[in-house]
């Protein structure tokens, strides 16, 4: 565990990595608590953050990605899978669907 990931609350006991694939402006407005901003274009550019490497294909670890809605996130979840991240999952309904059911787990305006 690096100092940076420890500051994010990511430890060896963390079972999932939650990646917000929206642009930083959208992420800064509102997001799911504990999500890390990782804009979707980074996937195509192979700009991989250390947290993503640590969770890649690890047993009992999930990489969960989301965008505003599920349609937008599908291609990026598939791209991560094609790049070898076989434990990648897309948040059903996107953040907008999540907010409707779990507003207490979101933060921002």
PDB file of N, CA and C in Angstrom:
ATOM      1  N   UNK A   1       0.856  -1.183   0.000  1.00  0.00           N
ATOM      2  CA  UNK A   1       0.000   0.000   0.000  1.00  0.00           C
ATOM      3  C   UNK A   1       0.889   1.229   0.000  1.00  0.00           C
ATOM      4  N   UNK A   2       0.688   2.081  -0.973  1.00  0.00           N
ATOM      5  CA  UNK A   2       1.470   3.311  -1.020  1.00  0.00           C
ATOM      6  C   UNK A   2       0.804   4.370  -0.159  1.00  0.00           C
ATOM      7  N   UNK A   3       1.538   5.414   0.140  1.00  0.00           N
ATOM      8  CA  UNK A   3       0.990   6.505   0.940  1.00  0.00           C
ATOM      9  C   UNK A   3      -0.239   7.104   0.258  1.00  0.00           C
ATOM     10  N   UNK A   4      -0.155   7.286  -1.071  1.00  0.00           N
ATOM     11  CA  UNK A   4      -1.263   7.904  -1.810  1.00  0.00           C
ATOM     12  C   UNK A   4      -2.519   7.036  -1.756  1.00  0.00           C
ATOM     13  N   UNK A   5      -2.385   5.735  -1.966  1.00  0.00           N
ATOM     14  CA  UNK A   5      -3.565   4.882  -1.927  1.00  0.00           C
ATOM     15  C   UNK A   5      -4.087   4.738  -0.500  1.00  0.00           C
ATOM     16  N   UNK A   6      -3.214   4.782   0.469  1.00  0.00           N
ATOM     17  CA  UNK A   6      -3.645   4.736   1.862  1.00  0.00           C
ATOM     18  C   UNK A   6      -4.468   5.981   2.193  1.00  0.00           C
ATOM     19  N   UNK A   7      -4.056   7.128   1.673  1.00  0.00           N
ATOM     20  CA  UNK A   7      -4.802   8.370   1.887  1.00  0.00           C
ATOM     21  C   UNK A   7      -6.196   8.274   1.267  1.00  0.00           C
ATOM     22  N   UNK A   8      -6.321   7.542   0.167  1.00  0.00           N
ATOM     23  CA  UNK A   8      -7.617   7.359  -0.474  1.00  0.00           C
ATOM     24  C   UNK A   8      -8.475   6.337   0.263  1.00  0.00           C
ATOM     25  N   UNK A   9      -7.892   5.668   1.243  1.00  0.00           N
ATOM     26  CA  UNK A   9      -8.627   4.648   1.965  1.00  0.00           C
ATOM     27  C   UNK A   9      -8.560   3.289   1.293  1.00  0.00           C
ATOM     28  N   UNK A  10      -7.659   3.130   0.329  1.00  0.00           N
ATOM     29  CA  UNK A  10      -7.512   1.861  -0.376  1.00  0.00           C
ATOM     30  C   UNK A  10      -6.413   1.063   0.311  1.00  0.00           C
ATOM     31  N   UNK A  11      -6.801  -0.069   0.875  1.00  0.00           N
ATOM     32  CA  UNK A  11      -5.847  -0.932   1.558  1.00  0.00           C
ATOM     33  C   UNK A  11      -5.928  -2.330   0.953  1.00  0.00           C
ATOM     34  N   UNK A  12      -5.153  -3.253   1.483  1.00  0.00           N
ATOM     35  CA  UNK A  12      -5.196  -4.628   0.974  1.00  0.00           C
ATOM     36  C   UNK A  12      -6.545  -5.288   1.269  1.00  0.00           C
ATOM     37  N   UNK A  13      -7.314  -4.717   2.190  1.00  0.00           N
ATOM     38  CA  UNK A  13      -8.636  -5.262   2.518  1.00  0.00           C
ATOM     39  C   UNK A  13      -9.748  -4.684   1.647  1.00  0.00           C
ATOM     40  N   UNK A  14      -9.451  -3.668   0.852  1.00  0.00           N
ATOM     41  CA  UNK A  14     -10.450  -3.051  -0.009  1.00  0.00           C
ATOM     42  C   UNK A  14     -10.852  -4.041  -1.101  1.00  0.00           C
ATOM     43  N   UNK A  15     -12.147  -4.250  -1.268  1.00  0.00           N
ATOM     44  CA  UNK A  15     -12.607  -5.268  -2.214  1.00  0.00           C
ATOM     45  C   UNK A  15     -12.981  -4.716  -3.577  1.00  0.00           C
ATOM     46  N   UNK A  16     -13.116  -3.396  -3.692  1.00  0.00           N
ATOM     47  CA  UNK A  16     -13.462  -2.837  -4.997  1.00  0.00           C
ATOM     48  C   UNK A  16     -12.815  -1.475  -5.207  1.00  0.00           C
ATOM     49  N   UNK A  17     -12.618  -1.165  -6.472  1.00  0.00           N
ATOM     50  CA  UNK A  17     -12.111   0.132  -6.894  1.00  0.00           C
ATOM     51  C   UNK A  17     -13.215   0.769  -7.717  1.00  0.00           C
ATOM     52  N   UNK A  18     -13.672   1.936  -7.314  1.00  0.00           N
ATOM     53  CA  UNK A  18     -14.765   2.625  -7.983  1.00  0.00           C
ATOM     54  C   UNK A  18     -14.204   3.783  -8.790  1.00  0.00           C
ATOM     55  N   UNK A  19     -14.333   3.687 -10.124  1.00  0.00           N
ATOM     56  CA  UNK A  19     -13.776   4.702 -11.011  1.00  0.00           C
ATOM     57  C   UNK A  19     -14.881   5.508 -11.688  1.00  0.00           C
ATOM     58  N   UNK A  20     -14.849   6.808 -11.488  1.00  0.00           N
ATOM     59  CA  UNK A  20     -15.749   7.745 -12.145  1.00  0.00           C
ATOM     60  C   UNK A  20     -15.076   8.145 -13.447  1.00  0.00           C
ATOM     61  N   UNK A  21     -15.638   7.713 -14.576  1.00  0.00           N
ATOM     62  CA  UNK A  21     -15.013   7.953 -15.878  1.00  0.00           C
ATOM     63  C   UNK A  21     -15.409   9.284 -16.505  1.00  0.00           C
ATOM     64  N   UNK A  22     -16.151  10.106 -15.793  1.00  0.00           N
ATOM     65  CA  UNK A  22     -16.562  11.402 -16.330  1.00  0.00           C
ATOM     66  C   UNK A  22     -15.410  12.400 -16.273  1.00  0.00           C
ATOM     67  N   UNK A  23     -15.599  13.520 -16.910  1.00  0.00           N
ATOM     68  CA  UNK A  23     -14.592  14.585 -16.902  1.00  0.00           C
ATOM     69  C   UNK A  23     -14.494  15.197 -15.500  1.00  0.00           C
ATOM     70  N   UNK A  24     -13.335  15.771 -15.158  1.00  0.00           N
ATOM     71  CA  UNK A  24     -13.138  16.334 -13.815  1.00  0.00           C
ATOM     72  C   UNK A  24     -14.196  17.344 -13.387  1.00  0.00           C
ATOM     73  N   UNK A  25     -14.685  18.173 -14.300  1.00  0.00           N
ATOM     74  CA  UNK A  25     -15.709  19.159 -13.920  1.00  0.00           C
ATOM     75  C   UNK A  25     -16.974  18.473 -13.414  1.00  0.00           C
ATOM     76  N   UNK A  26     -17.398  17.403 -14.098  1.00  0.00           N
ATOM     77  CA  UNK A  26     -18.585  16.664 -13.663  1.00  0.00           C
ATOM     78  C   UNK A  26     -18.323  15.957 -12.332  1.00  0.00           C
ATOM     79  N   UNK A  27     -17.152  15.356 -12.214  1.00  0.00           N
ATOM     80  CA  UNK A  27     -16.772  14.667 -10.979  1.00  0.00           C
ATOM     81  C   UNK A  27     -16.776  15.634  -9.801  1.00  0.00           C
ATOM     82  N   UNK A  28     -16.256  16.842 -10.009  1.00  0.00           N
ATOM     83  CA  UNK A  28     -16.182  17.825  -8.927  1.00  0.00           C
ATOM     84  C   UNK A  28     -17.558  18.334  -8.510  1.00  0.00           C
ATOM     85  N   UNK A  29     -18.534  18.296  -9.420  1.00  0.00           N
ATOM     86  CA  UNK A  29     -19.886  18.718  -9.069  1.00  0.00           C
ATOM     87  C   UNK A  29     -20.551  17.720  -8.130  1.00  0.00           C
ATOM     88  N   UNK A  30     -20.503  16.446  -8.489  1.00  0.00           N
ATOM     89  CA  UNK A  30     -21.082  15.399  -7.639  1.00  0.00           C
ATOM     90  C   UNK A  30     -20.581  14.046  -8.094  1.00  0.00           C
ATOM     91  N   UNK A  31     -20.520  13.117  -7.143  1.00  0.00           N
ATOM     92  CA  UNK A  31     -19.942  11.799  -7.405  1.00  0.00           C
ATOM     93  C   UNK A  31     -20.397  10.834  -6.320  1.00  0.00           C
ATOM     94  N   UNK A  32     -20.118   9.569  -6.559  1.00  0.00           N
ATOM     95  CA  UNK A  32     -20.351   8.556  -5.532  1.00  0.00           C
ATOM     96  C   UNK A  32     -19.191   8.653  -4.547  1.00  0.00           C
ATOM     97  N   UNK A  33     -19.496   8.603  -3.270  1.00  0.00           N
ATOM     98  CA  UNK A  33     -18.442   8.668  -2.252  1.00  0.00           C
ATOM     99  C   UNK A  33     -17.417   7.575  -2.504  1.00  0.00           C
ATOM    100  N   UNK A  34     -16.174   7.896  -2.293  1.00  0.00           N
ATOM    101  CA  UNK A  34     -15.031   6.991  -2.442  1.00  0.00           C
ATOM    102  C   UNK A  34     -14.649   6.706  -3.888  1.00  0.00           C
ATOM    103  N   UNK A  35     -15.315   7.338  -4.847  1.00  0.00           N
ATOM    104  CA  UNK A  35     -14.948   7.147  -6.251  1.00  0.00           C
ATOM    105  C   UNK A  35     -13.708   7.971  -6.579  1.00  0.00           C
ATOM    106  N   UNK A  36     -12.901   7.433  -7.476  1.00  0.00           N
ATOM    107  CA  UNK A  36     -11.706   8.111  -7.962  1.00  0.00           C
ATOM    108  C   UNK A  36     -12.000   8.610  -9.369  1.00  0.00           C
ATOM    109  N   UNK A  37     -11.666   9.851  -9.652  1.00  0.00           N
ATOM    110  CA  UNK A  37     -11.864  10.373 -10.997  1.00  0.00           C
ATOM    111  C   UNK A  37     -10.775   9.839 -11.928  1.00  0.00           C
ATOM    112  N   UNK A  38     -11.225   9.208 -12.986  1.00  0.00           N
ATOM    113  CA  UNK A  38     -10.334   8.641 -13.992  1.00  0.00           C
ATOM    114  C   UNK A  38     -11.016   8.835 -15.343  1.00  0.00           C
ATOM    115  N   UNK A  39     -10.845  10.029 -15.963  1.00  0.00           N
ATOM    116  CA  UNK A  39     -11.560  10.325 -17.208  1.00  0.00           C
ATOM    117  C   UNK A  39     -11.368   9.240 -18.267  1.00  0.00           C
ATOM    118  N   UNK A  40     -12.455   8.861 -18.908  1.00  0.00           N
ATOM    119  CA  UNK A  40     -12.493   7.761 -19.876  1.00  0.00           C
ATOM    120  C   UNK A  40     -11.418   7.826 -20.963  1.00  0.00           C
ATOM    121  N   UNK A  41     -11.084   9.002 -21.510  1.00  0.00           N
ATOM    122  CA  UNK A  41     -10.049   9.019 -22.557  1.00  0.00           C
ATOM    123  C   UNK A  41      -8.702   8.444 -22.110  1.00  0.00           C
ATOM    124  N   UNK A  42      -8.441   8.431 -20.793  1.00  0.00           N
ATOM    125  CA  UNK A  42      -7.193   7.855 -20.292  1.00  0.00           C
ATOM    126  C   UNK A  42      -7.058   6.373 -20.625  1.00  0.00           C
ATOM    127  N   UNK A  43      -8.170   5.684 -20.733  1.00  0.00           N
ATOM    128  CA  UNK A  43      -8.132   4.254 -21.042  1.00  0.00           C
ATOM    129  C   UNK A  43      -7.531   4.033 -22.428  1.00  0.00           C
ATOM    130  N   UNK A  44      -8.006   4.777 -23.405  1.00  0.00           N
ATOM    131  CA  UNK A  44      -7.501   4.652 -24.771  1.00  0.00           C
ATOM    132  C   UNK A  44      -6.058   5.104 -24.914  1.00  0.00           C
ATOM    133  N   UNK A  45      -5.635   5.999 -24.035  1.00  0.00           N
ATOM    134  CA  UNK A  45      -4.261   6.515 -24.085  1.00  0.00           C
ATOM    135  C   UNK A  45      -3.300   5.687 -23.245  1.00  0.00           C
ATOM    136  N   UNK A  46      -3.810   4.628 -22.635  1.00  0.00           N
ATOM    137  CA  UNK A  46      -3.014   3.759 -21.753  1.00  0.00           C
ATOM    138  C   UNK A  46      -2.382   4.523 -20.592  1.00  0.00           C
ATOM    139  N   UNK A  47      -3.069   5.523 -20.091  1.00  0.00           N
ATOM    140  CA  UNK A  47      -2.626   6.244 -18.892  1.00  0.00           C
ATOM    141  C   UNK A  47      -3.280   5.566 -17.698  1.00  0.00           C
ATOM    142  N   UNK A  48      -2.599   4.601 -17.164  1.00  0.00           N
ATOM    143  CA  UNK A  48      -3.147   3.766 -16.109  1.00  0.00           C
ATOM    144  C   UNK A  48      -2.642   4.250 -14.754  1.00  0.00           C
ATOM    145  N   UNK A  49      -3.569   4.427 -13.827  1.00  0.00           N
ATOM    146  CA  UNK A  49      -3.206   4.865 -12.479  1.00  0.00           C
ATOM    147  C   UNK A  49      -2.764   3.654 -11.650  1.00  0.00           C
ATOM    148  N   UNK A  50      -1.919   3.868 -10.647  1.00  0.00           N
ATOM    149  CA  UNK A  50      -1.417   2.752  -9.832  1.00  0.00           C
ATOM    150  C   UNK A  50      -2.519   1.899  -9.202  1.00  0.00           C
ATOM    151  N   UNK A  51      -3.604   2.534  -8.774  1.00  0.00           N
ATOM    152  CA  UNK A  51      -4.694   1.789  -8.150  1.00  0.00           C
ATOM    153  C   UNK A  51      -5.279   0.755  -9.108  1.00  0.00           C
ATOM    154  N   UNK A  52      -5.356   1.121 -10.370  1.00  0.00           N
ATOM    155  CA  UNK A  52      -5.905   0.206 -11.374  1.00  0.00           C
ATOM    156  C   UNK A  52      -5.002  -1.016 -11.554  1.00  0.00           C
ATOM    157  N   UNK A  53      -3.701  -0.784 -11.591  1.00  0.00           N
ATOM    158  CA  UNK A  53      -2.751  -1.902 -11.670  1.00  0.00           C
ATOM    159  C   UNK A  53      -2.890  -2.837 -10.468  1.00  0.00           C
ATOM    160  N   UNK A  54      -3.054  -2.256  -9.298  1.00  0.00           N
ATOM    161  CA  UNK A  54      -3.143  -3.071  -8.073  1.00  0.00           C
ATOM    162  C   UNK A  54      -4.373  -3.966  -8.057  1.00  0.00           C
ATOM    163  N   UNK A  55      -5.447  -3.552  -8.723  1.00  0.00           N
ATOM    164  CA  UNK A  55      -6.686  -4.327  -8.712  1.00  0.00           C
ATOM    165  C   UNK A  55      -6.824  -5.245  -9.925  1.00  0.00           C
ATOM    166  N   UNK A  56      -5.952  -5.096 -10.900  1.00  0.00           N
ATOM    167  CA  UNK A  56      -6.075  -5.859 -12.148  1.00  0.00           C
ATOM    168  C   UNK A  56      -6.076  -7.360 -11.877  1.00  0.00           C
ATOM    169  N   UNK A  57      -7.209  -7.996 -12.204  1.00  0.00           N
ATOM    170  CA  UNK A  57      -7.389  -9.449 -12.158  1.00  0.00           C
ATOM    171  C   UNK A  57      -7.031 -10.078 -10.809  1.00  0.00           C
ATOM    172  N   UNK A  58      -7.129  -9.300  -9.755  1.00  0.00           N
ATOM    173  CA  UNK A  58      -6.862  -9.832  -8.417  1.00  0.00           C
ATOM    174  C   UNK A  58      -8.085 -10.606  -7.927  1.00  0.00           C
ATOM    175  N   UNK A  59      -7.858 -11.762  -7.305  1.00  0.00           N
ATOM    176  CA  UNK A  59      -9.002 -12.525  -6.782  1.00  0.00           C
ATOM    177  C   UNK A  59      -9.752 -11.710  -5.725  1.00  0.00           C
ATOM    178  N   UNK A  60     -11.046 -11.777  -5.771  1.00  0.00           N
ATOM    179  CA  UNK A  60     -11.917 -11.097  -4.809  1.00  0.00           C
ATOM    180  C   UNK A  60     -11.806  -9.579  -4.856  1.00  0.00           C
ATOM    181  N   UNK A  61     -11.335  -9.028  -5.988  1.00  0.00           N
ATOM    182  CA  UNK A  61     -11.269  -7.573  -6.171  1.00  0.00           C
ATOM    183  C   UNK A  61     -12.056  -7.206  -7.425  1.00  0.00           C
ATOM    184  N   UNK A  62     -12.825  -6.132  -7.351  1.00  0.00           N
ATOM    185  CA  UNK A  62     -13.622  -5.676  -8.476  1.00  0.00           C
ATOM    186  C   UNK A  62     -13.200  -4.269  -8.884  1.00  0.00           C
ATOM    187  N   UNK A  63     -13.206  -4.022 -10.173  1.00  0.00           N
ATOM    188  CA  UNK A  63     -13.032  -2.675 -10.711  1.00  0.00           C
ATOM    189  C   UNK A  63     -14.403  -2.276 -11.250  1.00  0.00           C
ATOM    190  N   UNK A  64     -15.014  -1.286 -10.631  1.00  0.00           N
ATOM    191  CA  UNK A  64     -16.353  -0.850 -11.012  1.00  0.00           C
ATOM    192  C   UNK A  64     -16.235   0.537 -11.631  1.00  0.00           C
ATOM    193  N   UNK A  65     -16.745   0.671 -12.848  1.00  0.00           N
ATOM    194  CA  UNK A  65     -16.667   1.951 -13.553  1.00  0.00           C
ATOM    195  C   UNK A  65     -18.076   2.493 -13.770  1.00  0.00           C
ATOM    196  N   UNK A  66     -18.168   3.814 -13.873  1.00  0.00           N
ATOM    197  CA  UNK A  66     -19.458   4.423 -14.195  1.00  0.00           C
ATOM    198  C   UNK A  66     -19.271   5.753 -14.896  1.00  0.00           C
ATOM    199  N   UNK A  67     -20.324   6.129 -15.618  1.00  0.00           N
ATOM    200  CA  UNK A  67     -20.441   7.446 -16.237  1.00  0.00           C
ATOM    201  C   UNK A  67     -21.832   7.962 -15.874  1.00  0.00           C
ATOM    202  N   UNK A  68     -22.313   9.005 -16.573  1.00  0.00           N
ATOM    203  CA  UNK A  68     -23.638   9.537 -16.253  1.00  0.00           C
ATOM    204  C   UNK A  68     -24.723   8.484 -16.405  1.00  0.00           C
ATOM    205  N   UNK A  69     -24.701   7.768 -17.524  1.00  0.00           N
ATOM    206  CA  UNK A  69     -25.655   6.688 -17.695  1.00  0.00           C
ATOM    207  C   UNK A  69     -24.939   5.456 -18.235  1.00  0.00           C
ATOM    208  N   UNK A  70     -25.626   4.360 -18.186  1.00  0.00           N
ATOM    209  CA  UNK A  70     -25.023   3.078 -18.536  1.00  0.00           C
ATOM    210  C   UNK A  70     -24.563   3.018 -19.991  1.00  0.00           C
ATOM    211  N   UNK A  71     -25.330   3.619 -20.884  1.00  0.00           N
ATOM    212  CA  UNK A  71     -24.983   3.578 -22.324  1.00  0.00           C
ATOM    213  C   UNK A  71     -23.592   4.145 -22.576  1.00  0.00           C
ATOM    214  N   UNK A  72     -23.279   5.268 -21.954  1.00  0.00           N
ATOM    215  CA  UNK A  72     -21.976   5.904 -22.166  1.00  0.00           C
ATOM    216  C   UNK A  72     -20.836   5.067 -21.610  1.00  0.00           C
ATOM    217  N   UNK A  73     -21.072   4.363 -20.524  1.00  0.00           N
ATOM    218  CA  UNK A  73     -20.006   3.613 -19.880  1.00  0.00           C
ATOM    219  C   UNK A  73     -19.698   2.266 -20.514  1.00  0.00           C
ATOM    220  N   UNK A  74     -20.630   1.722 -21.289  1.00  0.00           N
ATOM    221  CA  UNK A  74     -20.465   0.381 -21.853  1.00  0.00           C
ATOM    222  C   UNK A  74     -19.190   0.238 -22.665  1.00  0.00           C
ATOM    223  N   UNK A  75     -18.934   1.185 -23.570  1.00  0.00           N
ATOM    224  CA  UNK A  75     -17.753   1.068 -24.429  1.00  0.00           C
ATOM    225  C   UNK A  75     -16.449   1.136 -23.641  1.00  0.00           C
ATOM    226  N   UNK A  76     -16.429   1.905 -22.567  1.00  0.00           N
ATOM    227  CA  UNK A  76     -15.193   2.038 -21.784  1.00  0.00           C
ATOM    228  C   UNK A  76     -14.968   0.832 -20.877  1.00  0.00           C
ATOM    229  N   UNK A  77     -16.030   0.271 -20.348  1.00  0.00           N
ATOM    230  CA  UNK A  77     -15.894  -0.967 -19.570  1.00  0.00           C
ATOM    231  C   UNK A  77     -15.394  -2.080 -20.485  1.00  0.00           C
ATOM    232  N   UNK A  78     -15.919  -2.127 -21.702  1.00  0.00           N
ATOM    233  CA  UNK A  78     -15.479  -3.126 -22.667  1.00  0.00           C
ATOM    234  C   UNK A  78     -14.016  -2.904 -23.048  1.00  0.00           C
ATOM    235  N   UNK A  79     -13.615  -1.660 -23.229  1.00  0.00           N
ATOM    236  CA  UNK A  79     -12.225  -1.355 -23.580  1.00  0.00           C
ATOM    237  C   UNK A  79     -11.271  -1.798 -22.468  1.00  0.00           C
ATOM    238  N   UNK A  80     -11.626  -1.550 -21.227  1.00  0.00           N
ATOM    239  CA  UNK A  80     -10.785  -2.014 -20.116  1.00  0.00           C
ATOM    240  C   UNK A  80     -10.665  -3.538 -20.129  1.00  0.00           C
ATOM    241  N   UNK A  81     -11.769  -4.208 -20.391  1.00  0.00           N
ATOM    242  CA  UNK A  81     -11.748  -5.665 -20.467  1.00  0.00           C
ATOM    243  C   UNK A  81     -10.839  -6.129 -21.601  1.00  0.00           C
ATOM    244  N   UNK A  82     -10.941  -5.476 -22.753  1.00  0.00           N
ATOM    245  CA  UNK A  82     -10.082  -5.810 -23.897  1.00  0.00           C
ATOM    246  C   UNK A  82      -8.608  -5.575 -23.591  1.00  0.00           C
ATOM    247  N   UNK A  83      -8.313  -4.648 -22.687  1.00  0.00           N
ATOM    248  CA  UNK A  83      -6.930  -4.361 -22.309  1.00  0.00           C
ATOM    249  C   UNK A  83      -6.447  -5.295 -21.189  1.00  0.00           C
ATOM    250  N   UNK A  84      -7.259  -6.294 -20.864  1.00  0.00           N
ATOM    251  CA  UNK A  84      -6.822  -7.312 -19.920  1.00  0.00           C
ATOM    252  C   UNK A  84      -7.343  -7.174 -18.510  1.00  0.00           C
ATOM    253  N   UNK A  85      -8.192  -6.206 -18.244  1.00  0.00           N
ATOM    254  CA  UNK A  85      -8.763  -6.022 -16.908  1.00  0.00           C
ATOM    255  C   UNK A  85     -10.069  -6.820 -16.847  1.00  0.00           C
ATOM    256  N   UNK A  86      -9.931  -8.108 -16.613  1.00  0.00           N
ATOM    257  CA  UNK A  86     -11.072  -9.015 -16.709  1.00  0.00           C
ATOM    258  C   UNK A  86     -12.039  -8.904 -15.538  1.00  0.00           C
ATOM    259  N   UNK A  87     -11.655  -8.233 -14.483  1.00  0.00           N
ATOM    260  CA  UNK A  87     -12.536  -8.055 -13.328  1.00  0.00           C
ATOM    261  C   UNK A  87     -13.202  -6.678 -13.332  1.00  0.00           C
ATOM    262  N   UNK A  88     -13.460  -6.152 -14.538  1.00  0.00           N
ATOM    263  CA  UNK A  88     -14.109  -4.854 -14.703  1.00  0.00           C
ATOM    264  C   UNK A  88     -15.618  -5.036 -14.808  1.00  0.00           C
ATOM    265  N   UNK A  89     -16.347  -4.194 -14.092  1.00  0.00           N
ATOM    266  CA  UNK A  89     -17.799  -4.232 -14.114  1.00  0.00           C
ATOM    267  C   UNK A  89     -18.324  -2.815 -14.300  1.00  0.00           C
ATOM    268  N   UNK A  90     -19.453  -2.697 -14.992  1.00  0.00           N
ATOM    269  CA  UNK A  90     -20.095  -1.413 -15.234  1.00  0.00           C
ATOM    270  C   UNK A  90     -21.248  -1.244 -14.251  1.00  0.00           C
ATOM    271  N   UNK A  91     -21.315  -0.098 -13.606  1.00  0.00           N
ATOM    272  CA  UNK A  91     -22.403   0.196 -12.680  1.00  0.00           C
ATOM    273  C   UNK A  91     -23.701   0.329 -13.471  1.00  0.00           C
ATOM    274  N   UNK A  92     -24.619  -0.553 -13.223  1.00  0.00           N
ATOM    275  CA  UNK A  92     -25.901  -0.564 -13.920  1.00  0.00           C
ATOM    276  C   UNK A  92     -26.658   0.738 -13.663  1.00  0.00           C
ATOM    277  N   UNK A  93     -27.105   1.385 -14.726  1.00  0.00           N
ATOM    278  CA  UNK A  93     -27.854   2.629 -14.605  1.00  0.00           C
ATOM    279  C   UNK A  93     -26.997   3.876 -14.516  1.00  0.00           C
ATOM    280  N   UNK A  94     -25.686   3.723 -14.389  1.00  0.00           N
ATOM    281  CA  UNK A  94     -24.801   4.878 -14.273  1.00  0.00           C
ATOM    282  C   UNK A  94     -25.024   5.630 -12.973  1.00  0.00           C
ATOM    283  N   UNK A  95     -24.348   6.767 -12.852  1.00  0.00           N
ATOM    284  CA  UNK A  95     -24.458   7.531 -11.609  1.00  0.00           C
ATOM    285  C   UNK A  95     -25.848   8.138 -11.449  1.00  0.00           C
ATOM    286  N   UNK A  96     -26.512   8.437 -12.563  1.00  0.00           N
ATOM    287  CA  UNK A  96     -27.851   9.013 -12.453  1.00  0.00           C
ATOM    288  C   UNK A  96     -28.827   8.008 -11.843  1.00  0.00           C
ATOM    289  N   UNK A  97     -28.752   6.756 -12.264  1.00  0.00           N
ATOM    290  CA  UNK A  97     -29.585   5.716 -11.681  1.00  0.00           C
ATOM    291  C   UNK A  97     -29.221   5.450 -10.232  1.00  0.00           C
ATOM    292  N   UNK A  98     -27.929   5.473  -9.946  1.00  0.00           N
ATOM    293  CA  UNK A  98     -27.444   5.254  -8.587  1.00  0.00           C
ATOM    294  C   UNK A  98     -27.966   6.346  -7.657  1.00  0.00           C
ATOM    295  N   UNK A  99     -27.935   7.585  -8.109  1.00  0.00           N
ATOM    296  CA  UNK A  99     -28.379   8.717  -7.298  1.00  0.00           C
ATOM    297  C   UNK A  99     -29.849   8.579  -6.908  1.00  0.00           C
ATOM    298  N   UNK A 100     -30.674   8.074  -7.819  1.00  0.00           N
ATOM    299  CA  UNK A 100     -32.098   7.911  -7.519  1.00  0.00           C
ATOM    300  C   UNK A 100     -32.327   6.966  -6.341  1.00  0.00           C
ATOM    301  N   UNK A 101     -31.536   5.894  -6.274  1.00  0.00           N
ATOM    302  CA  UNK A 101     -31.744   4.886  -5.238  1.00  0.00           C
ATOM    303  C   UNK A 101     -30.866   5.062  -4.003  1.00  0.00           C
ATOM    304  N   UNK A 102     -29.725   5.707  -4.174  1.00  0.00           N
ATOM    305  CA  UNK A 102     -28.747   5.767  -3.076  1.00  0.00           C
ATOM    306  C   UNK A 102     -28.154   7.169  -2.921  1.00  0.00           C
ATOM    307  N   UNK A 103     -28.988   8.161  -2.840  1.00  0.00           N
ATOM    308  CA  UNK A 103     -28.504   9.546  -2.762  1.00  0.00           C
ATOM    309  C   UNK A 103     -27.613   9.781  -1.540  1.00  0.00           C
ATOM    310  N   UNK A 104     -27.812   8.997  -0.477  1.00  0.00           N
ATOM    311  CA  UNK A 104     -27.016   9.169   0.726  1.00  0.00           C
ATOM    312  C   UNK A 104     -25.567   8.705   0.525  1.00  0.00           C
ATOM    313  N   UNK A 105     -25.301   7.977  -0.554  1.00  0.00           N
ATOM    314  CA  UNK A 105     -23.941   7.520  -0.852  1.00  0.00           C
ATOM    315  C   UNK A 105     -23.240   8.397  -1.882  1.00  0.00           C
ATOM    316  N   UNK A 106     -23.865   9.531  -2.211  1.00  0.00           N
ATOM    317  CA  UNK A 106     -23.275  10.489  -3.161  1.00  0.00           C
ATOM    318  C   UNK A 106     -22.908  11.765  -2.416  1.00  0.00           C
ATOM    319  N   UNK A 107     -21.977  12.500  -3.011  1.00  0.00           N
ATOM    320  CA  UNK A 107     -21.573  13.777  -2.407  1.00  0.00           C
ATOM    321  C   UNK A 107     -21.406  14.811  -3.495  1.00  0.00           C
ATOM    322  N   UNK A 108     -21.553  16.059  -3.116  1.00  0.00           N
ATOM    323  CA  UNK A 108     -21.426  17.177  -4.048  1.00  0.00           C
ATOM    324  C   UNK A 108     -22.721  17.957  -4.138  1.00  0.00           C
ATOM    325  N   UNK A 109     -22.802  18.753  -5.208  1.00  0.00           N
ATOM    326  CA  UNK A 109     -23.985  19.612  -5.371  1.00  0.00           C
ATOM    327  C   UNK A 109     -25.029  18.967  -6.227  1.00  0.00           C
TER     328      UNK A 109
END
